Amino acid sequence: MERFPPYVHSGDATHLRMTDAAIALLPAAAGAVWFFGSRGALVLAAALAGSLVAEALWARLGRGSLRDGSAAVTGLLLGLLLPASCPWWAAMLGGVLAISCKALSGGLGRNLLNPAILGRMLLLPLCPAVPPGDGPYLMAHLGGALGEASSLLLLAGAVYLALRRLLPWAVTVPYLAAAVVAGTCLGAAPTAVLCWGGTALGACFLTADPVTSPMDLRMRVVYGIAAGGGGAALAWLGWGAAGVAAAVLVAGPLLRGAETLLLRRVLHGAAAEN
């Protein structure tokens, strides 16, 4: 019997999910342009252009498609993870690398790592991590990545995702709790940890990627705890939003691997009983 993806029956589709994700990111992107001016606009535009151009080129080879909207979301996320001081050509290069890594791993749905986060990590030699600042702050913080300029605007996007039932509560809530606990243990004020733009970006957007997140409920909770605690610790150590991205990049594959091993163990046990 032929197998179909879940969205064939649920009415969901990849391009609809990506459209919702892009809409949710627009307030933070607009805020970055407003607060950082032409520097922020140039970095965002370059990251977005690099992603779209690379997707178009890979599509010619049958390894991607501009129609699903994933390249635009990758470009926006990558731009928000970069500081305004990042050279425009480096931001564009990051977009190309992010999409190329996704294409080489098999395309959308087969990538083990989040393309936007991977692109940010590959740009660390060119665009070093920036500390999140002393906080707390909700608007117009200009000391970190573009996405850290306004936690309020990130939360506005998160509310939209929640209304669209796309916010992964099983990950988001443990993430925020673990971030506050880890940050407090390290000496940061709980309000400062919650107001770091990297915290909101990680809890509501970076971990919301269904492709690189575990599916099992227990694993999703552990994923949120690991990513939140690790991200807060790395941010406090001076990595800022890049630290949050690094924690998500490490926690995702580890928990997906653990989930696979657990599933195999369960299936092996069921087969042995039969």
XYZ file of C-alpha atoms in Angstrom:
274
model
C 0.000 0.000 0.000
C 1.334 3.435 -0.915
C 2.191 5.656 2.053
C 1.382 9.358 2.129
C 2.718 12.153 4.336
C 0.429 13.134 7.247
C -0.488 16.497 5.720
C -2.335 14.741 2.846
C -5.069 13.842 5.340
C -4.805 16.696 7.846
C -4.999 19.583 5.391
C -1.535 20.719 6.455
C 1.214 21.426 3.958
C 4.859 22.397 4.089
C 4.385 25.745 2.360
C 1.599 26.686 4.793
C 3.805 25.914 7.795
C 6.660 27.893 6.293
C 4.377 30.811 5.543
C 3.255 30.848 9.181
C 6.868 30.680 10.363
C 7.854 33.584 8.106
C 4.910 35.666 9.321
C 5.863 34.956 12.940
C 9.441 36.117 12.276
C 8.429 39.341 10.510
C 7.900 41.456 13.683
C 11.422 40.679 14.927
C 12.856 41.250 11.441
C 11.072 44.594 11.125
C 12.275 45.544 14.603
C 15.845 44.686 13.664
C 15.638 46.979 10.653
C 14.073 49.736 12.769
C 16.587 49.504 15.612
C 19.756 48.777 13.642
C 18.910 50.791 10.550
C 20.632 50.117 7.238
C 23.180 47.757 8.837
C 20.458 45.426 10.068
C 18.535 45.636 6.808
C 21.651 44.768 4.791
C 22.506 41.722 6.913
C 18.940 40.402 6.782
C 18.642 41.023 3.043
C 21.999 39.346 2.352
C 21.175 36.251 4.405
C 17.776 36.005 2.728
C 19.251 36.512 -0.751
C 21.954 33.904 -0.190
C 19.364 31.355 0.916
C 16.983 32.018 -1.966
C 19.698 32.024 -4.635
C 21.201 28.786 -3.303
C 17.756 27.141 -3.155
C 17.084 28.163 -6.758
C 20.398 26.693 -7.906
C 19.907 23.438 -6.007
C 16.346 23.212 -7.352
C 17.802 22.969 -10.849
C 19.586 19.838 -9.664
C 16.428 18.403 -8.131
C 17.620 18.996 -4.563
C 15.279 21.777 -3.474
C 12.296 23.981 -4.277
C 11.495 27.645 -3.764
C 7.798 26.793 -3.611
C 7.879 25.275 -0.123
C 9.129 28.536 1.421
C 11.763 26.857 3.592
C 14.619 28.888 2.076
C 12.949 32.160 3.065
C 12.473 30.978 6.654
C 16.098 29.794 6.779
C 17.305 33.178 5.528
C 15.218 35.101 8.057
C 16.327 32.925 10.971
C 19.964 33.115 9.943
C 19.791 36.897 9.622
C 18.263 37.229 13.093
C 21.050 35.088 14.553
C 23.745 37.378 13.126
C 25.022 40.663 14.605
C 24.612 43.889 12.655
C 28.402 44.079 12.427
C 28.486 40.964 10.231
C 29.717 41.793 6.689
C 26.954 41.511 4.127
C 28.955 39.053 2.022
C 29.445 36.809 5.068
C 25.692 36.824 5.736
C 25.066 35.879 2.098
C 27.700 33.144 2.321
C 25.965 31.815 5.445
C 22.692 31.548 3.526
C 24.378 29.651 0.714
C 26.105 27.278 3.137
C 22.901 26.676 5.113
C 20.857 25.735 2.044
C 23.691 23.729 0.517
C 24.072 21.643 3.675
C 20.331 20.950 3.629
C 20.437 19.952 -0.036
C 23.464 17.700 0.390
C 21.811 15.916 3.321
C 18.873 14.937 1.122
C 16.675 18.017 1.107
C 13.876 19.308 3.302
C 12.669 16.686 5.770
C 15.876 14.677 5.607
C 18.235 17.178 7.220
C 19.465 16.112 10.644
C 20.603 19.646 11.544
C 18.691 22.922 11.376
C 20.067 24.733 8.284
C 19.839 28.250 9.744
C 21.629 27.238 12.943
C 24.272 25.330 11.011
C 24.831 28.366 8.802
C 25.336 30.531 11.892
C 27.851 28.109 13.370
C 29.823 27.971 10.117
C 30.067 31.771 10.179
C 31.573 31.958 13.677
C 35.125 32.541 12.350
C 33.834 35.508 10.318
C 31.136 36.754 12.706
C 32.096 35.927 16.324
C 29.442 35.451 18.993
C 28.226 38.574 20.805
C 27.294 38.591 24.536
C 23.603 39.187 25.299
C 24.136 42.182 27.573
C 23.269 42.801 31.209
C 19.473 42.971 30.820
C 16.681 42.872 31.556
C 15.423 44.434 28.344
C 12.405 44.011 26.159
C 12.918 46.583 23.404
C 15.759 48.288 21.566
C 18.691 46.237 22.838
C 21.468 46.816 20.309
C 24.314 44.844 21.849
C 23.688 41.359 20.463
C 22.318 39.620 17.388
C 19.619 41.223 15.247
C 16.995 38.919 16.732
C 17.896 40.017 20.254
C 16.864 43.620 19.652
C 13.357 43.024 20.967
C 12.065 40.147 23.038
C 8.569 41.651 22.820
C 8.555 41.369 19.036
C 9.787 37.779 19.218
C 7.022 36.980 21.703
C 4.480 38.597 19.369
C 5.564 36.117 16.721
C 5.360 33.300 19.267
C 1.758 34.279 20.060
C 0.959 33.996 16.364
C 2.491 30.511 16.270
C 0.471 29.551 19.343
C -2.736 30.753 17.705
C -1.850 28.694 14.651
C -1.150 25.715 16.959
C 2.450 25.534 15.797
C 4.165 26.393 19.068
C 5.666 23.193 20.564
C 4.577 23.626 24.202
C 6.190 20.329 25.237
C 9.526 21.864 24.234
C 8.938 25.577 24.874
C 7.838 25.367 28.516
C 10.670 23.025 29.653
C 13.092 25.178 27.637
C 12.099 28.372 29.445
C 12.118 26.682 32.855
C 15.552 25.149 32.291
C 16.931 28.450 30.969
C 15.786 30.330 34.070
C 17.172 27.681 36.435
C 20.522 27.481 34.633
C 20.859 31.245 34.346
C 19.948 31.782 37.996
C 22.461 29.176 39.139
C 25.136 30.994 37.163
C 24.281 34.317 38.773
C 21.994 35.963 36.229
C 18.646 37.448 37.219
C 15.659 35.308 36.099
C 14.095 38.337 34.397
C 17.311 38.937 32.478
C 17.390 35.345 31.234
C 13.773 35.514 30.074
C 14.378 38.836 28.360
C 17.469 37.752 26.487
C 16.358 37.730 22.884
C 18.245 34.497 22.400
C 16.032 32.766 24.965
C 12.817 33.707 23.169
C 14.355 32.889 19.798
C 15.474 29.451 20.960
C 12.351 28.515 22.912
C 9.785 29.631 20.342
C 11.490 29.374 16.959
C 14.726 27.372 16.795
C 13.291 24.393 18.679
C 9.988 24.619 16.782
C 11.516 22.961 13.715
C 9.588 19.661 13.397
C 12.281 18.075 11.218
C 15.119 18.339 13.739
C 13.035 17.893 16.908
C 12.114 14.583 18.591
C 8.565 13.319 18.134
C 8.196 11.350 21.374
C 6.657 13.477 24.141
C 9.216 12.479 26.766
C 12.096 13.170 24.408
C 10.628 16.557 23.514
C 10.549 17.542 27.171
C 14.160 16.426 27.651
C 15.069 18.240 24.434
C 13.615 21.468 25.777
C 15.450 21.089 29.095
C 18.790 20.317 27.423
C 18.531 23.093 24.843
C 17.221 25.656 27.343
C 19.763 24.941 30.055
C 22.664 24.686 27.645
C 21.617 27.759 25.698
C 21.306 29.918 28.831
C 24.705 28.756 30.070
C 26.428 29.481 26.774
C 24.691 32.855 26.478
C 25.818 33.779 29.997
C 29.376 32.754 29.094
C 29.377 35.345 26.317
C 27.990 33.495 23.314
C 24.639 35.255 23.267
C 22.183 34.057 20.612
C 24.964 32.002 18.993
C 25.209 30.014 22.237
C 21.488 29.356 22.154
C 21.825 28.167 18.560
C 24.773 25.924 19.461
C 22.838 24.284 22.303
C 19.884 23.545 20.012
C 22.237 22.230 17.333
C 23.774 19.730 19.770
C 20.637 18.749 21.697
C 18.531 18.036 18.592
C 20.596 15.210 17.056
C 21.352 13.707 20.470
C 17.695 13.445 21.425
C 16.670 12.311 17.956
C 19.297 9.575 18.209
C 18.061 8.567 21.659
C 14.506 8.506 20.351
C 15.525 6.197 17.497
C 17.320 3.821 19.857
C 14.320 3.772 22.192
C 11.959 3.021 19.315
C 14.175 0.198 18.072
C 14.288 -1.262 21.567
C 10.518 -1.166 21.857
C 10.035 -2.739 18.424
C 12.626 -5.404 19.221
C 10.859 -6.217 22.474
C 7.493 -6.443 20.721
C 8.958 -8.727 18.063
C 10.505 -10.972 20.728
C 7.145 -11.326 22.499
C 5.490 -12.380 19.278
